[in-house]
XYZ file of C-alpha atoms in Angstrom:
563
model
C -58.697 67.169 124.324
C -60.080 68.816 126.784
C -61.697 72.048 127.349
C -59.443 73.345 129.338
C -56.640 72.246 127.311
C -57.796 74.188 124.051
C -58.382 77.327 126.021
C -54.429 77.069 127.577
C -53.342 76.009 123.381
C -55.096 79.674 122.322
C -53.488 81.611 125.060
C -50.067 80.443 124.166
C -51.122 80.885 120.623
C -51.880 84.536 121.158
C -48.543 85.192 123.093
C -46.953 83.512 120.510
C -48.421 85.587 117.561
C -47.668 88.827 119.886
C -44.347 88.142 120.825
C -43.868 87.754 117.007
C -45.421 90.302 116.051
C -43.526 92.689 118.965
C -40.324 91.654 117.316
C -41.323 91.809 113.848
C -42.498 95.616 113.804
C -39.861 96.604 116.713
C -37.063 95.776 113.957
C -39.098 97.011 111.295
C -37.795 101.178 110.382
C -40.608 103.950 109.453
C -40.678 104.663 106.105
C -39.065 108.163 106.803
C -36.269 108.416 109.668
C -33.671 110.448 110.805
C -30.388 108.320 111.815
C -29.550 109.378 115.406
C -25.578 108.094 116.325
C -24.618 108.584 120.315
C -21.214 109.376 120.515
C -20.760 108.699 124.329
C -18.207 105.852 125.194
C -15.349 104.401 124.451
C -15.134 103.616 120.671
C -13.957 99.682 119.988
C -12.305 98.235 116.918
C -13.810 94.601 117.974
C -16.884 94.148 120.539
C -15.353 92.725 123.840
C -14.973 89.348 124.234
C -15.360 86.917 127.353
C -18.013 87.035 130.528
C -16.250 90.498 131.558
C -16.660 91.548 128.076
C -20.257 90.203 127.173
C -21.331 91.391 131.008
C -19.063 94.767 131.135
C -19.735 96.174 127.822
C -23.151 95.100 126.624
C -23.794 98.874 124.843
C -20.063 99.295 123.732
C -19.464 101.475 120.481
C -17.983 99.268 117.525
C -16.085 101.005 114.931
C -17.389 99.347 111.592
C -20.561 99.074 112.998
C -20.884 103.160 112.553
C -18.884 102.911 109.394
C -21.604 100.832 107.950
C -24.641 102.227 109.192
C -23.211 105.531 107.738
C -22.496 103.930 104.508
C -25.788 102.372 104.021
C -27.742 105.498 105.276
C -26.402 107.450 102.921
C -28.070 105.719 99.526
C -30.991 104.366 101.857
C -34.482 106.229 101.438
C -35.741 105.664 104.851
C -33.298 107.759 106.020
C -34.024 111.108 105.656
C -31.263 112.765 107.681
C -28.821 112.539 110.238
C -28.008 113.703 114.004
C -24.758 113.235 115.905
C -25.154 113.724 119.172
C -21.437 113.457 121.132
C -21.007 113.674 124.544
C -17.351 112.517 124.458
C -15.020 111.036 122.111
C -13.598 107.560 123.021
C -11.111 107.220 120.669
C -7.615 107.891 119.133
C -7.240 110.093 116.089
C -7.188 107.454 113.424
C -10.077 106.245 114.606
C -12.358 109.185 114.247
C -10.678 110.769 111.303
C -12.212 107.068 109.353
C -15.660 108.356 111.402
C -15.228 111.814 110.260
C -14.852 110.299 106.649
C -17.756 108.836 106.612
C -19.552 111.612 107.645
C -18.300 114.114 104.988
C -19.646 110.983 102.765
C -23.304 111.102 104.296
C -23.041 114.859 103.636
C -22.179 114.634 100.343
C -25.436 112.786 99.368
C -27.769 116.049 99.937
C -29.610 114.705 102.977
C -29.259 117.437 106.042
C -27.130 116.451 109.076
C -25.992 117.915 112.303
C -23.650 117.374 114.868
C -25.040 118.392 118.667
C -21.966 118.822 120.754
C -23.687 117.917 124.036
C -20.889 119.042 125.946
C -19.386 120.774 128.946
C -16.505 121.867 126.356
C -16.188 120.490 123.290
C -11.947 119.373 122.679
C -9.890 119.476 119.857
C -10.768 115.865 118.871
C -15.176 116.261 119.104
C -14.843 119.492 117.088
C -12.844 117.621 114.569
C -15.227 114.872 114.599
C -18.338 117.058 114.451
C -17.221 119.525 111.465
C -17.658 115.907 109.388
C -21.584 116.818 109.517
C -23.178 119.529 107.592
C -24.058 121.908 110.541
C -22.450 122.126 114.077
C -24.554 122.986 116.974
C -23.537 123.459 120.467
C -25.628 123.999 123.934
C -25.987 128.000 124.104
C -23.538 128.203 127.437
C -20.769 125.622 126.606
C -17.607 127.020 125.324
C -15.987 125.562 122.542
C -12.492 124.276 123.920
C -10.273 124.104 120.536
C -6.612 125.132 121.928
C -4.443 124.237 119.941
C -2.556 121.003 120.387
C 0.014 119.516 122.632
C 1.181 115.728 123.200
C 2.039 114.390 127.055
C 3.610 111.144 128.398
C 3.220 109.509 131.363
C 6.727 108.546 133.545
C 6.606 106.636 136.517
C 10.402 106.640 137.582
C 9.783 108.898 140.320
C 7.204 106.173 141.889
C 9.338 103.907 141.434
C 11.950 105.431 142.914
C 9.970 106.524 146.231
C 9.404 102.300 146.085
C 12.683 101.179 145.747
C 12.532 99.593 142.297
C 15.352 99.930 140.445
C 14.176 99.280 136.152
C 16.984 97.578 135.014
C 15.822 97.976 130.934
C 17.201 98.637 127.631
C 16.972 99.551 124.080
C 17.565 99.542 120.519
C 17.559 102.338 119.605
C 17.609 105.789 120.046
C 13.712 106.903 119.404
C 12.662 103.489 121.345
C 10.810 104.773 123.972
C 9.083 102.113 125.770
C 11.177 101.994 128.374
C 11.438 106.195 129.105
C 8.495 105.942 130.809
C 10.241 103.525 133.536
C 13.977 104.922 133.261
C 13.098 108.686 132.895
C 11.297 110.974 134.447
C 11.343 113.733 131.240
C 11.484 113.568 127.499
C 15.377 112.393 126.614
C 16.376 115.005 123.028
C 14.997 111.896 120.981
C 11.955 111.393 122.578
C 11.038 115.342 122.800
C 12.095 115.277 118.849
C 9.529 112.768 117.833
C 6.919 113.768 119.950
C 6.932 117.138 118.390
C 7.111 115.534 115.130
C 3.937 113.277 115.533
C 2.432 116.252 117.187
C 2.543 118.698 114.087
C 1.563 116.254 111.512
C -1.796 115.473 113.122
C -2.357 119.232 114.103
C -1.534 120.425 110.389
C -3.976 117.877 109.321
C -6.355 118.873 111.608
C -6.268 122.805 110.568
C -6.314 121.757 106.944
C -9.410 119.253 107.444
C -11.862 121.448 109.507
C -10.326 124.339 107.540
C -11.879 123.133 104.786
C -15.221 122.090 105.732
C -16.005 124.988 107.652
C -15.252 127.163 104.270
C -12.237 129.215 105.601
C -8.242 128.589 104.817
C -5.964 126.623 107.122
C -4.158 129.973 108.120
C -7.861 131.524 109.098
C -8.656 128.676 111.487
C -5.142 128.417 113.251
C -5.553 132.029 114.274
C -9.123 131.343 115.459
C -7.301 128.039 117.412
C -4.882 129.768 119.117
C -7.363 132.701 120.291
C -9.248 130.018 121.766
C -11.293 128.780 124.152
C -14.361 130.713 122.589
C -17.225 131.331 124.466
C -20.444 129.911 122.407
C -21.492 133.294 121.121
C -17.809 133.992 119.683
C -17.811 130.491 118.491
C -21.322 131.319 116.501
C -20.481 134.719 115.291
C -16.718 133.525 113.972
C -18.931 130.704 112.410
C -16.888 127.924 113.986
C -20.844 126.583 115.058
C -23.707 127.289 113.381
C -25.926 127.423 115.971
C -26.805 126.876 119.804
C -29.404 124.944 120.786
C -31.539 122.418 122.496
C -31.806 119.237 121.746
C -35.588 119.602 121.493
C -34.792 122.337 118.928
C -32.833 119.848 116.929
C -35.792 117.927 116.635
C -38.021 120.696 115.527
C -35.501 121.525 112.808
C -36.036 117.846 111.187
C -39.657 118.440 111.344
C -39.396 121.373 110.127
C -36.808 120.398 107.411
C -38.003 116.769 106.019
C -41.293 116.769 107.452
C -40.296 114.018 109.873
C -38.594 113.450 113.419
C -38.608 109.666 113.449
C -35.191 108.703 115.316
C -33.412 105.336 114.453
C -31.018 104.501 116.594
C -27.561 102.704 115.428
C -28.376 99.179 116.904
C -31.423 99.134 115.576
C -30.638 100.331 112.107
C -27.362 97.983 112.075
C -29.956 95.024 112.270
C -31.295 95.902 109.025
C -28.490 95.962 107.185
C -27.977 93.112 104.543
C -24.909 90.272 105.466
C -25.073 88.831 101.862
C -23.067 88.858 98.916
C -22.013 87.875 96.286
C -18.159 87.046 97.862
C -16.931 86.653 100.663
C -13.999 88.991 102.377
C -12.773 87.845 106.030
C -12.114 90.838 108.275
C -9.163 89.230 111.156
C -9.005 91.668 114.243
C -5.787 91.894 115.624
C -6.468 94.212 119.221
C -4.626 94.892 121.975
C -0.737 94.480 123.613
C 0.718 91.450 122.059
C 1.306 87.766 124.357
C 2.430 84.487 123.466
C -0.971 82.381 124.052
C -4.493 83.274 123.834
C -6.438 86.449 123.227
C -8.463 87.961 126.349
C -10.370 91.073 127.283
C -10.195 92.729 130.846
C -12.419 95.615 131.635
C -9.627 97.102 134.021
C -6.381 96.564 131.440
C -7.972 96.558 128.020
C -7.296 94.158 125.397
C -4.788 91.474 125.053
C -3.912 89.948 121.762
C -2.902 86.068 122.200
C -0.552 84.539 119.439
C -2.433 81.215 119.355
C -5.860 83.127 119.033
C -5.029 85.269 116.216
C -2.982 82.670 114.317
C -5.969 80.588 114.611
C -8.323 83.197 113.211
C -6.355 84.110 110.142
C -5.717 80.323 109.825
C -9.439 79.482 109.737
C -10.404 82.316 107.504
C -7.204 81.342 104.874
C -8.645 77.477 104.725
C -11.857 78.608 104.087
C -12.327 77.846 100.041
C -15.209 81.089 100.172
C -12.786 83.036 101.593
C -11.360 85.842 98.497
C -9.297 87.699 100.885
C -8.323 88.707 104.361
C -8.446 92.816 105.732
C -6.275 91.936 108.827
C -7.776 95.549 111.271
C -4.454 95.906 113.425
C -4.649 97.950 116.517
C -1.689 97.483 118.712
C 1.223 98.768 120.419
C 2.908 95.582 120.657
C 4.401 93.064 122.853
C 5.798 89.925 122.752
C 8.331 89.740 119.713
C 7.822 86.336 119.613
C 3.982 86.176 119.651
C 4.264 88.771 116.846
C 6.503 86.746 114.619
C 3.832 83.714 115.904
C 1.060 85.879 113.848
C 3.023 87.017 111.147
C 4.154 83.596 109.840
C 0.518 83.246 109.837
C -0.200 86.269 107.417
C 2.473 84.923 105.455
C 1.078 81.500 105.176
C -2.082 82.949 104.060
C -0.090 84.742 101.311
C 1.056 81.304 100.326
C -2.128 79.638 99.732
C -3.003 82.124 97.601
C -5.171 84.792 99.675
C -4.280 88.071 99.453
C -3.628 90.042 102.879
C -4.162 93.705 103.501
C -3.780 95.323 106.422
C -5.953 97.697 108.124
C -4.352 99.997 110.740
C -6.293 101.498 113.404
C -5.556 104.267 115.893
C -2.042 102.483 116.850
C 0.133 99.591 114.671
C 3.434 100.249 115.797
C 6.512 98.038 117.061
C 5.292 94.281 117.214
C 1.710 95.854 115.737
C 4.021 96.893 112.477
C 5.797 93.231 113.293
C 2.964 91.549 112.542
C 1.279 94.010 109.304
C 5.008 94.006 107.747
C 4.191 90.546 105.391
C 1.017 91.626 103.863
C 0.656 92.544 100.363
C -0.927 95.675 101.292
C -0.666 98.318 104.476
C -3.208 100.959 104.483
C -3.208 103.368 107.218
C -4.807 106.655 108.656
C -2.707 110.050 108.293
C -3.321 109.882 112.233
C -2.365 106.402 112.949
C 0.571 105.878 115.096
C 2.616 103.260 113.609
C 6.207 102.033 113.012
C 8.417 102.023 115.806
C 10.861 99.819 114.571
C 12.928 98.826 117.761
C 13.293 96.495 120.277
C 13.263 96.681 124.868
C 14.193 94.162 126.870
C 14.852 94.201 131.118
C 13.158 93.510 134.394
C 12.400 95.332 137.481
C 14.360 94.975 140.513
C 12.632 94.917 143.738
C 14.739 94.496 146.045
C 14.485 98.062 147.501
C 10.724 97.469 147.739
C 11.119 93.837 149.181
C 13.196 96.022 151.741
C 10.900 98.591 152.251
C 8.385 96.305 153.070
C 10.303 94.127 155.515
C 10.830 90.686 153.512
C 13.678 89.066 152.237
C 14.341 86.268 150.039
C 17.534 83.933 149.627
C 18.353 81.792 146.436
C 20.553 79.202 145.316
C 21.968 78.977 141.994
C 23.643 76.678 139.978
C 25.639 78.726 137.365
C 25.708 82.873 136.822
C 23.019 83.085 134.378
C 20.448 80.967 136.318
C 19.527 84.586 137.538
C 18.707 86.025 134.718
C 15.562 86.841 135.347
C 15.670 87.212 138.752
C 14.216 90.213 140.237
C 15.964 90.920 143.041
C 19.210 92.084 141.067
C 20.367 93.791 138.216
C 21.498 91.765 135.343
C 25.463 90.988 135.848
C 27.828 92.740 133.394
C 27.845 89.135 131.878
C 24.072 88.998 131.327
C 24.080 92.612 130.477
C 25.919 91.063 126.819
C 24.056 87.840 126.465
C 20.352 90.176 126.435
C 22.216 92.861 124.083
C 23.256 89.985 121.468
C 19.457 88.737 122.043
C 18.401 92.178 121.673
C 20.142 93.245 118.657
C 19.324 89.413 117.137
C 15.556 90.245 117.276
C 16.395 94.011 115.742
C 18.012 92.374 112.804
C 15.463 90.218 112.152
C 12.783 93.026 112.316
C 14.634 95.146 110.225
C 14.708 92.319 107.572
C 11.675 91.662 108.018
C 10.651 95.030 107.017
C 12.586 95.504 103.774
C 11.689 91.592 102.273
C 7.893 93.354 103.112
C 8.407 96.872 101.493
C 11.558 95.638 99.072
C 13.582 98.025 100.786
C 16.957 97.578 101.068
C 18.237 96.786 105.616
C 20.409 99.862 105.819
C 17.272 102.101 104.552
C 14.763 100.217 106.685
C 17.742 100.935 109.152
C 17.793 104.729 108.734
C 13.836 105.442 109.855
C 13.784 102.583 112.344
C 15.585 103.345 115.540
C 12.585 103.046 117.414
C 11.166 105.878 116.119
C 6.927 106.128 115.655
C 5.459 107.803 112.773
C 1.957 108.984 111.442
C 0.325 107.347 108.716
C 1.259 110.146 106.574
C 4.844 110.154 107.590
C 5.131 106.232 106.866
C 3.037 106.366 103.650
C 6.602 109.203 102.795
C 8.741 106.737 103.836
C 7.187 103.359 102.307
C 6.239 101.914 105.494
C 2.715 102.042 104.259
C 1.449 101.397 101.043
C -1.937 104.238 100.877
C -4.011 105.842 103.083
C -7.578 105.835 104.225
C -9.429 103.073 106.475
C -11.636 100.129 106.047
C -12.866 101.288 102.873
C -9.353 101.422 100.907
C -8.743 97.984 102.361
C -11.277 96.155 100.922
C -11.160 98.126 97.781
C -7.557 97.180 97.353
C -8.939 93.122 98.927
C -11.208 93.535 96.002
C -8.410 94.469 92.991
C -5.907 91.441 94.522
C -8.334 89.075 94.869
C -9.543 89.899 90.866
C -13.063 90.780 92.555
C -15.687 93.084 90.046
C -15.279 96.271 91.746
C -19.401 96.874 92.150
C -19.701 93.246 93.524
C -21.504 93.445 96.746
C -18.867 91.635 99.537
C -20.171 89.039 102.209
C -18.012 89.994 105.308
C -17.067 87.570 108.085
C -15.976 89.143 111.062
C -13.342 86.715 113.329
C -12.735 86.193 116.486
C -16.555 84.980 115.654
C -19.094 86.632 117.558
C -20.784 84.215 120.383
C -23.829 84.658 122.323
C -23.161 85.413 126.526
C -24.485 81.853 126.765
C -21.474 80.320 124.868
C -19.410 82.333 126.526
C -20.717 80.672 129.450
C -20.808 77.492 128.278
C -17.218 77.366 126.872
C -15.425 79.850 129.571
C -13.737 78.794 132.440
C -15.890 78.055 135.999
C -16.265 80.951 138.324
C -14.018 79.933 140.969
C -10.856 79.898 138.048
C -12.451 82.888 136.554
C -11.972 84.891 140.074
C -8.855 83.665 140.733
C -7.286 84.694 137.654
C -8.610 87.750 138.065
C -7.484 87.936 141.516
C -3.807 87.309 140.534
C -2.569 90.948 141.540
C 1.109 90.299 139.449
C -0.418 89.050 136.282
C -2.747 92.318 136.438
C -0.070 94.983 137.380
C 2.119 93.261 134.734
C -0.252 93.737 132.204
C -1.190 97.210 132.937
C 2.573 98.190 132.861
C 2.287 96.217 129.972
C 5.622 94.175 130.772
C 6.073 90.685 129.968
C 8.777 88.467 130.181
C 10.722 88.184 126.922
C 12.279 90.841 124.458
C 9.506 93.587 123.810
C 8.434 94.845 120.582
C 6.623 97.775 122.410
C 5.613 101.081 121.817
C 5.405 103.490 124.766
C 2.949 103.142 127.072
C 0.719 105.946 126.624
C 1.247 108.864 123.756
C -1.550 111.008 124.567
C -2.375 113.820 121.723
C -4.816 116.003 122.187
């Protein structure tokens, strides 16, 4: 070997042993840390799949990643304390009353932790979310924006009115709302009724909540709500806050209070955490508005959850003998009633072969979302969760105003009256109109047996709180739509009792759809050229974001926005 060769073999040797070493210490955490979680964009049950997802949403916030580094940190002695700093609050009420949880948990343990409300004006929602930490500091000029509450819906009728598209759509039944946002341009009595209804259960459980960890009564902090906004001074002297600040002052206040200001951020401190156990628990994640096929993620439209994906997943993880149980995490409006009976047989099949089921509702599990939980052994839920909506919509659009509008015309030729079914340049015949209402009220009846062979409930009772009509997770843990509340944590404890597990065994969990690196997304993914024109397909994407697809609907509304 040359000379020159050996000296080129140590040089590679020492970037070798560098590299190494650079990765080895960079995971490594200091023997005394302060956990530092940055509440700043939109908060995902699942990391986003796909090249847009991989490419989009490198930094995205996962739910149980949080949930577990909050768990661990609590019992782990590197961890000294804890800082969350939010800047906004990406995600529904469910969603951060299992965060807030878990923060109340980490408090419990002794070790100091504040939330920094780095905000213009801190909402309803981040001051909920923030009175889950032991002290709640705020920047010295921002207001604190607590207002009470209020719920909103979005109606496009009069758009589509000014377009000349006439939503030909119906309903079973009366609380089914799906459709309002297309055929109304208010709330109808029903709607208004459960609106206001889903709107004071989360706000009572809000006053009660931050009622009681900011040491006053419920009564105490609705008056202080409905005096609000309060400037930060107010805020401080009614002790809603404990103090305003800079974040450089919140670092002094670690140094000063456990000698350290070492900040570990979460996907750092996530890397440390063990994935062994002793058994193994299969977490299925079930995202997104619900279509016959397979699962997807757009950046523009959100999630879509594909029959054949989902089946698949709970498939895999039933066949696997290591396997003890399944948590099936739901978060979903709905869809296709079809896909969702697709991915219910499934969780009944599991059931079958012996694996327990228990579902895990997120922020929303309602209409085909419920379809699809309604055969597990167990539901757990939030008290915030949206969930039910027992009910069926069905219909099309008709453009031919627009078609008008725009200049073009078509022409047809059919062979028999129902060939036009779904044709949309006409409203459905009187004929059609009771061919879709027997299809309609088919796919009712089977929901609503569905739901009482799940909850042994007898169909007329199911019947009575069906209608369409969404609950909380308190409301439907009242009315036996849900077995017990609480999150992830509940789940698996309940996993654990079905599946005979020792209740202090440590749990292996396997997370599906199975995580892939951006390469095999690459690898396995369509070519570019598809990949654009799919995208490119303006119908497909307007569909989706009006989130109508062809086929009877088992679909919540669009958007209920509480806040």
């Amino acid at each position: 070997m040359s000379r020159r060769s050996k000296v080129i073999i140590v040089i590679l040797a020492v970037i070798l042993m560098i590299v190494v070493a650079g990765v080895f210490f960079a995971g490594r955490l200091p023997s005394q840390a302060v956990l530092v979680l940055h509440i700043r964009s939109t908060l995902e049950d699942q990391k986003p799949s796909g090249i847009f997802g991989e490419l989009g949403m490198p930094g995205v916030l996962v739910q149980h990643q949080l949930l577990d580094a909050l768990e661990a940190a609590k019992t782990d002695r590197r961890i000294r304390g804890l800082v969350l700093n939010i800047e906004s609050v990406g995600a529904g009420w469910a969603r951060t009353q299992e965060l807030r949880r878990k923060l109340l948990e980490f408090r419990d343990s002794g070790k100091p932790s504040v939330c920094f409300l780095n905000m213009d004006a801190a909402s309803n929602q981040a001051y909920y979310l923030a009175t889950g930490c032991e002290q709640v500091w705020t920047v010295p000029t921002a207001p604190l924006a607590i207002l009470g509450m209020m719920t909103e819906s979005l109606f496009f009728r009069g758009t589509l009115d000014k377009l000349g598209i006439y939503p030909d759509l119906y309903h079973i039944a009366e609380y089914k709302t799906a459709q309002n946002q297309f055929v109304e341009k208010k709330y109808t009595p029903a709607h208004r009724e459960m609106s206001e209804s889903l709107v004071r259960s989360i706000y009572e459980q809000y006053l009660q909540e931050v009622a009681q960890s900011r040491g006053m009564t419920a009564a105490e902090f609705r008056a202080l709500v409905e005096q609000g906004p309060h400037l930060s001074g107010a805020a401080l002297e009614k002790k809603l806050v404990d103090r305003t600040a800079y974040w450089d002052e919140v670092k002094q206040y670690f140094k000063e209070k456990v000698g350290t200001w070492e900040p570990v951020e979460l996907k750092q401190y996530v890397k440390q955490l063990p994935d062994d156990g002793q058994y193994t628990v299969a977490v299925v994640h079930a995202t997104g508005l619900i279509v016959v096929g397979d699962s997807d993620y757009d950046p523009f439209m959100g999630w879509v959850m594909g029959s054949n994906s989902v089946a698949r997943d709970l498939r895999t993880a039933c066949d696997d003998a290591e396997v003890r149980a399944v948590v099936f995490r739901v978060d979903s409006g709905g869809g296709s009633a079809v896909g969702s009976e697709i991915i219910r047989r499934e969780v009944a099949q599991c059931r079958e072969k012996g694996k327990p089921v228990v579902v895990s509702m997120s922020d929303v599990a309602g209409s085909g979302g419920y379809w699809i939980s309604m055969s597990a052994d167990k539901i757990v839920a939030e008290p915030t969760t949206l969930t039910a909506s027992i009910g069926v919509v069905y219909g099309k659009m008709n453009i031919s105003g627009l078609f008008r509008l725009l200049g073009l015309s078509t022409d047809f030729v059919a062979l028999s009256e129902n060939a036009t079914l779904l044709y949309e340049q006409q409203n459905f015949t009187p004929q059609q109109r009771q061919i879709i209402e027997r299809l309609m009220r088919d796919i009712y009846d089977n929901f609503l047996a569905g739901v009482a062979q799940g909850r042994k409930m007898d169909v007329a009772a199911v019947d009575r709180i069906a209608k369409g009509r969404v609950w909380t997770g308190a409301q439907a843990k009242e009315l036996g739509l849900v077995d017990e509340l609480g999150g992830y944590d509940r789940a698996f404890a309940l996993a654990r009792e079905l599946a005979h597990l020792p209740a202090d065994a440590r749990l292996r969990v396997v997370r599906y759809p199975q995580p892939k690196t951006l390469f095999q997304v690459l690898l396995e993914g369509p070519g570019v050229l598809e990949l654009l024109t799919a995208r490119a397909d303006v119908a497909s994407r307007m569909r989706r974001f009006l989130q109508v697809t062809e086929g009877v609907q088992a679909q919540m509304p669009l958007s209920i926005r509480i806040r």
